[in-house]
PDB file of C-alpha atoms in Angstrom:
ATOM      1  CA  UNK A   4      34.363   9.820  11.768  1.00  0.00           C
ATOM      2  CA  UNK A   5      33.227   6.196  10.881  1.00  0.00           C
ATOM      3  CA  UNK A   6      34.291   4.824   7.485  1.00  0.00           C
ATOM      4  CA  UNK A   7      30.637   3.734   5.609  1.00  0.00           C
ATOM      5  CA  UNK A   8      31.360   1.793   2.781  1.00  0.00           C
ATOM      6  CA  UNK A   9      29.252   2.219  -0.238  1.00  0.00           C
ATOM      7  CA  UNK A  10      28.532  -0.607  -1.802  1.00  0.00           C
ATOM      8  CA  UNK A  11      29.871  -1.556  -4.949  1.00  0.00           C
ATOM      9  CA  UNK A  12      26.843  -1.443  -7.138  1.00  0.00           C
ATOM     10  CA  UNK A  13      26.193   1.990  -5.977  1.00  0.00           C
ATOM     11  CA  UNK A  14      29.682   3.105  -5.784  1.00  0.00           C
ATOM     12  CA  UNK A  15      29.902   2.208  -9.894  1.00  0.00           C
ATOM     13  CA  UNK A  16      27.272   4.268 -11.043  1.00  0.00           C
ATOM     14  CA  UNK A  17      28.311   6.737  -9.021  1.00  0.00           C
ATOM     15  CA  UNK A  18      30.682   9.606 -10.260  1.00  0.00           C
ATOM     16  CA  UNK A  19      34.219   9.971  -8.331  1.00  0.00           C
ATOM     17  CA  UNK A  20      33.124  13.868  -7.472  1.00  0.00           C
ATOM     18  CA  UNK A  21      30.238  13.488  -5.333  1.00  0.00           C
ATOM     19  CA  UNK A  22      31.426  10.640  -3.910  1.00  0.00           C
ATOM     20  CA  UNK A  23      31.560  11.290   0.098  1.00  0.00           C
ATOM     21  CA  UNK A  24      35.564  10.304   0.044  1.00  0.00           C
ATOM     22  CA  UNK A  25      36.230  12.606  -2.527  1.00  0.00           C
ATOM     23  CA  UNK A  26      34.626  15.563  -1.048  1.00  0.00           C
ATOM     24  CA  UNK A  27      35.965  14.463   2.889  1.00  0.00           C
ATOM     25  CA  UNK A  28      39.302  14.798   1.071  1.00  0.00           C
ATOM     26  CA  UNK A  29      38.701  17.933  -0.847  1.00  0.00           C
ATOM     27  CA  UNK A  30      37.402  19.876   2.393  1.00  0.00           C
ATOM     28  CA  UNK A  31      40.537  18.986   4.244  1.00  0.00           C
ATOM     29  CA  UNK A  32      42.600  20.496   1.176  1.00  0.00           C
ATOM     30  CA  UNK A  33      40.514  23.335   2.000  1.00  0.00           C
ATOM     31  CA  UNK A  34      40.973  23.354   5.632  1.00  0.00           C
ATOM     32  CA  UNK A  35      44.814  22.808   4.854  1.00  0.00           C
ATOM     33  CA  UNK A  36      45.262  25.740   2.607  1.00  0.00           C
ATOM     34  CA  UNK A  37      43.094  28.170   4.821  1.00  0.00           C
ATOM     35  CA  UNK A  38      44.670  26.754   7.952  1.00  0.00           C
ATOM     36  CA  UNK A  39      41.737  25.591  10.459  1.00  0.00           C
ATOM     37  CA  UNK A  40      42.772  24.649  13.136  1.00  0.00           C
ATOM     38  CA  UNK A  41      42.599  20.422  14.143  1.00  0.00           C
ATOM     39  CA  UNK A  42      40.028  21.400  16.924  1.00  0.00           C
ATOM     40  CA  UNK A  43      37.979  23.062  14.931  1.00  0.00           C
ATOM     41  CA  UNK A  44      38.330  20.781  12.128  1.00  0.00           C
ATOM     42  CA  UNK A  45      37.091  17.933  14.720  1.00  0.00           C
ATOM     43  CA  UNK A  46      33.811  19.363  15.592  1.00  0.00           C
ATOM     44  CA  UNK A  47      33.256  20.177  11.911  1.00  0.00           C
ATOM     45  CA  UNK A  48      33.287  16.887  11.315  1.00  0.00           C
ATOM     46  CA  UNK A  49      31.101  15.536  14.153  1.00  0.00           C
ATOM     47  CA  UNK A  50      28.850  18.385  13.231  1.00  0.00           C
ATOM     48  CA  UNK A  51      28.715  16.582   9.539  1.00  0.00           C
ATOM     49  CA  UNK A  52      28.815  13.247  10.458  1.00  0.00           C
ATOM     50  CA  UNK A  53      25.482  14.168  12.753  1.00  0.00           C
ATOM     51  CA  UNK A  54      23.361  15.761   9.990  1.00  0.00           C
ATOM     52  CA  UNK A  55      24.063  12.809   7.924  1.00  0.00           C
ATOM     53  CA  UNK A  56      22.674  10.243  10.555  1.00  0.00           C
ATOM     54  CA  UNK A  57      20.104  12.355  10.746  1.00  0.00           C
ATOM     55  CA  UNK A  58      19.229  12.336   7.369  1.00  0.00           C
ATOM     56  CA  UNK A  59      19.356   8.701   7.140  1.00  0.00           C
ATOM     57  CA  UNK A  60      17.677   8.887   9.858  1.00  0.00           C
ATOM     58  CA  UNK A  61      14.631  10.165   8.074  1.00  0.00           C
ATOM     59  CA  UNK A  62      14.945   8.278   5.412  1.00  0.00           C
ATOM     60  CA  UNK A  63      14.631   5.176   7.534  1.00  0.00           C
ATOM     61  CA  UNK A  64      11.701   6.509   9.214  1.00  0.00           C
ATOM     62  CA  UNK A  65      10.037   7.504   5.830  1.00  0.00           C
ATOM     63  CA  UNK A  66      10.607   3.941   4.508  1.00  0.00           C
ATOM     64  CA  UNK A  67       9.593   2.406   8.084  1.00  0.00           C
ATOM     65  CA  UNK A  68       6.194   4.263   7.556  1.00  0.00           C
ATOM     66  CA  UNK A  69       6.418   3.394   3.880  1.00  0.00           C
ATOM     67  CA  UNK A  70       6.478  -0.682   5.348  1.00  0.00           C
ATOM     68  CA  UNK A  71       4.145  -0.204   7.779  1.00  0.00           C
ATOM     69  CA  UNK A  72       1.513   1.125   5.133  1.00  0.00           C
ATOM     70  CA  UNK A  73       2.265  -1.668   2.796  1.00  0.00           C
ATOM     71  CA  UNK A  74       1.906  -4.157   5.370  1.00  0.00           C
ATOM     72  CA  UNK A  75      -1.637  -3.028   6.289  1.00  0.00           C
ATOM     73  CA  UNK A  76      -2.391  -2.924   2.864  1.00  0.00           C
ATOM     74  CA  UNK A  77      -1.001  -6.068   2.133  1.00  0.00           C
ATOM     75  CA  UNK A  78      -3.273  -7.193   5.789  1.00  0.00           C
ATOM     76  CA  UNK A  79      -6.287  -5.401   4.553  1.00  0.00           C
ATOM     77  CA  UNK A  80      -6.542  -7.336   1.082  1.00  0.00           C
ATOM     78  CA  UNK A  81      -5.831 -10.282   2.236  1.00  0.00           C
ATOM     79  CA  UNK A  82      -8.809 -10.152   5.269  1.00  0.00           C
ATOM     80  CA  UNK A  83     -11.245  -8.635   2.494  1.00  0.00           C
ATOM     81  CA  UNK A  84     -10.312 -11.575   0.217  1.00  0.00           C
ATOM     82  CA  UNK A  85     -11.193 -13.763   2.792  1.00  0.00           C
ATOM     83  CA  UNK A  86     -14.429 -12.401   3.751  1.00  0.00           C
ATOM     84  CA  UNK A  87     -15.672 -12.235   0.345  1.00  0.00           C
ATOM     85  CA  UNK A  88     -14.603 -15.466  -0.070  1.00  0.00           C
ATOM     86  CA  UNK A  89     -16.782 -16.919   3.366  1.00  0.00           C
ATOM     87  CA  UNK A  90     -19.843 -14.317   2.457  1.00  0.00           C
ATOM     88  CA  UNK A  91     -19.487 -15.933  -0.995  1.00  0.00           C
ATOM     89  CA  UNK A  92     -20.017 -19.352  -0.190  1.00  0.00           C
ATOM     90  CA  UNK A  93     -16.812 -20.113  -2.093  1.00  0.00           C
ATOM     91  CA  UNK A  94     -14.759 -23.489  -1.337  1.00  0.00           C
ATOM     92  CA  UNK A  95     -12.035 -22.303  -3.398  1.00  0.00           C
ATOM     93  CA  UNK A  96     -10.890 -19.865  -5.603  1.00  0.00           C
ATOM     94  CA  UNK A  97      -8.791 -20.896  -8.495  1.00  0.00           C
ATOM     95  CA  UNK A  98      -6.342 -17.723  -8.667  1.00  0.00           C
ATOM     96  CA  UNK A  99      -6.429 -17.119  -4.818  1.00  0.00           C
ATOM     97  CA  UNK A 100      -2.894 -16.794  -3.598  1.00  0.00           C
ATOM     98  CA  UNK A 101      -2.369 -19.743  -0.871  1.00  0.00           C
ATOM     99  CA  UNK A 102       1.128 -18.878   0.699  1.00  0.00           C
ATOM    100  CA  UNK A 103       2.262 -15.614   0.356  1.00  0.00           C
ATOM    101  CA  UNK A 104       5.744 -15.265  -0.478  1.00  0.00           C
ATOM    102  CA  UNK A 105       8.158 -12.444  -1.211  1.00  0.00           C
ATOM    103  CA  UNK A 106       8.534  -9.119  -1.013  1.00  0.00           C
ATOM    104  CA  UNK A 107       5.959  -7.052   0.402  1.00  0.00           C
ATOM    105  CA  UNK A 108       5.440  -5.564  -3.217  1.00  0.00           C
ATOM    106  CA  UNK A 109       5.343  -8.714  -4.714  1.00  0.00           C
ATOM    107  CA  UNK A 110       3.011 -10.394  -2.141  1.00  0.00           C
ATOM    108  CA  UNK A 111       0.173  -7.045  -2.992  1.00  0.00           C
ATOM    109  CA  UNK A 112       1.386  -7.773  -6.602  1.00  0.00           C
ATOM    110  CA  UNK A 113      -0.019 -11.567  -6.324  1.00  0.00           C
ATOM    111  CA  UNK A 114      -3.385 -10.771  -3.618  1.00  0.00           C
ATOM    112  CA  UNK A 115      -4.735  -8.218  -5.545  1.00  0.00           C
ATOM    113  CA  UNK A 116      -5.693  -9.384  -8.907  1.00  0.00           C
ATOM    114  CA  UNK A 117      -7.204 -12.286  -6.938  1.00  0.00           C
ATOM    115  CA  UNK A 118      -9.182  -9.703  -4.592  1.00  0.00           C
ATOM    116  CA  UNK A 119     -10.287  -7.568  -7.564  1.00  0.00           C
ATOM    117  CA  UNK A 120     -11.899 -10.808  -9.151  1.00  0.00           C
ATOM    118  CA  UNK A 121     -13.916 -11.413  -5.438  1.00  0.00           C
ATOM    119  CA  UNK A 122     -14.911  -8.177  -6.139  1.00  0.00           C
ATOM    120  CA  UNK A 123     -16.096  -8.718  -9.402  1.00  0.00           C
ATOM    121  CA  UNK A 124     -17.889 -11.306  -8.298  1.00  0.00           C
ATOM    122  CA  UNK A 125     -19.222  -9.848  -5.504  1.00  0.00           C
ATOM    123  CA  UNK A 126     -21.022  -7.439  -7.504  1.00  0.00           C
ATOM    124  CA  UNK A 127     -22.356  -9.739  -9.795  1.00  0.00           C
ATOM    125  CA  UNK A 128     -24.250 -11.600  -7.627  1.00  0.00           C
ATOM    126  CA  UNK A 129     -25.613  -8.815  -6.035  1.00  0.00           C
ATOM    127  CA  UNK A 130     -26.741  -7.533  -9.294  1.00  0.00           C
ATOM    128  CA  UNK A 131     -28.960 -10.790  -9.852  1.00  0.00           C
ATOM    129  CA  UNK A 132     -30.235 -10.428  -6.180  1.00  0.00           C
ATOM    130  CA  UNK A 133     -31.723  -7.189  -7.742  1.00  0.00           C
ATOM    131  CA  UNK A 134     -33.021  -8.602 -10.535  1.00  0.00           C
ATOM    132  CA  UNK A 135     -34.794 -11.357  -8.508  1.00  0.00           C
ATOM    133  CA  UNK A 136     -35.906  -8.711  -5.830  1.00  0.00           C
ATOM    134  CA  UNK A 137     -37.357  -6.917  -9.027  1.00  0.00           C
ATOM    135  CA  UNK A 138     -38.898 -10.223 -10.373  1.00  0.00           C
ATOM    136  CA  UNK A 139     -40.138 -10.733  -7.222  1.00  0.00           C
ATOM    137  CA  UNK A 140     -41.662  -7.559  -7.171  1.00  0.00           C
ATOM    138  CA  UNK A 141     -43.366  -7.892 -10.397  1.00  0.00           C
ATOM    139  CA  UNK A 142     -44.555 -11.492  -9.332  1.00  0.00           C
ATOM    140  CA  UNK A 143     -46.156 -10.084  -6.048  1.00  0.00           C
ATOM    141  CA  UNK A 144     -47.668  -7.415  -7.844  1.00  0.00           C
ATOM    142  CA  UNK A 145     -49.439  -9.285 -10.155  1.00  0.00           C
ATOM    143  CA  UNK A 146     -50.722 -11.480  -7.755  1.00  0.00           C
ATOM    144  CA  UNK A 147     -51.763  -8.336  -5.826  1.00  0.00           C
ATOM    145  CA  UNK A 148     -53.476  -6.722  -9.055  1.00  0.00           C
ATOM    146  CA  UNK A 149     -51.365  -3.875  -8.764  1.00  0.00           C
ATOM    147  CA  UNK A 150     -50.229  -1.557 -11.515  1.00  0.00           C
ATOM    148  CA  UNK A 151     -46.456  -2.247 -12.615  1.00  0.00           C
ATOM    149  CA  UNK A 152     -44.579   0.749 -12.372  1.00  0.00           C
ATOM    150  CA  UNK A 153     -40.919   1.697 -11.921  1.00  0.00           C
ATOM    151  CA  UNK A 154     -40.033   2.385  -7.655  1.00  0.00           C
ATOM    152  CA  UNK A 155     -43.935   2.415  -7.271  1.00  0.00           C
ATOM    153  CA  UNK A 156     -44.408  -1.120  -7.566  1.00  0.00           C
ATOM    154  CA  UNK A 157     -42.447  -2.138  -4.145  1.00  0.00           C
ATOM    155  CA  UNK A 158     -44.179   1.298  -2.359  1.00  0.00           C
ATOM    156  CA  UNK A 159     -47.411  -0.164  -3.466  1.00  0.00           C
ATOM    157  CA  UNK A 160     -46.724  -3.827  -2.639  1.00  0.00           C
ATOM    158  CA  UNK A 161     -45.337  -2.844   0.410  1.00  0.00           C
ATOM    159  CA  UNK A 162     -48.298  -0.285   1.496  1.00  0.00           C
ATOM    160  CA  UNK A 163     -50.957  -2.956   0.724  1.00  0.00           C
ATOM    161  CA  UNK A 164     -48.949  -5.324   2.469  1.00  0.00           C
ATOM    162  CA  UNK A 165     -49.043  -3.607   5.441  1.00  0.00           C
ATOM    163  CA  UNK A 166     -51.997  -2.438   5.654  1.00  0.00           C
ATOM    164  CA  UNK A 167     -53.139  -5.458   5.633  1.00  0.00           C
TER     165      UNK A 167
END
């Protein structure tokens, strides 16, 4: 069986018991004092030393996924930043992130603040296109003589417009 080290950060906190050196050693006390046999003993082992690469194994795979995910995310934000940022007509944005840098965590910590502001901003300005569509509205209505009314007004601008 290979020797992995744990190391030593881990193998502090961790309590001599559970420890996979410990336990190795206690299950060949066992196998001493019952009397298995060394054959038998060896494919016990290769048995256990298999289901533990395979569940690191999984665990890599989880945390490969895990990556993968956060790298899209990370991908994602930063493409919608810079969209909003073109559709915007912005030049520059004083808290966008230029070079990202660091982990992948700290990267989405630093893009989306900056992408939730776009955002933000986004929405205002489409909120004053309303208002000036409504404005608008009002304007062409009055020049039309028609009656001001709530979702009437563009229905009747827009029916004597093209009927026109």
């Amino acid at each position: 069986m290979g020797s992995y080290q744990i190391p030593i950060k881990i193998r502090a906190s961790v309590l001599p018991e559970s420890s996979c050196g410990y336990l190795l050693q206690e299950l060949k006390l066992i196998w001493d004092e019952v009397g298995q046999d060394q054959i038998e003993r060896e494919r016990l082992l290769l048995d256990l030393e298999q289901e533990c690469l395979d569940v690191y194994r999984r665990k890599v795979d989880s945390e490969n996924i895990s990556r993968a995910h956060m790298r899209q995310l990370l991908a994602d934000s930063e493409a919608e930043f810079t969209h909003l940022l073109v559709s915007l007509g912005e030049r520059s944005f004083p808290g966008r992130p230029e070079k990202m840098a660091g982990t992948l965590k700290e990267q989405l910590d630093v893009i989306t603040p900056a992408l939730r502001e776009m955002q933000k901003k986004k929405q205002q300005r489409l909120n004053e296109l309303r208002d000036v569509q409504v404005q608008i509205r009002r304007i062409s209505a009055e020049i039309e003589g028609l009656p001001e009314s709530d979702g009437s007004v563009s229905t009747c601008l827009w029916t004597s417009l093209t009927s026109r």
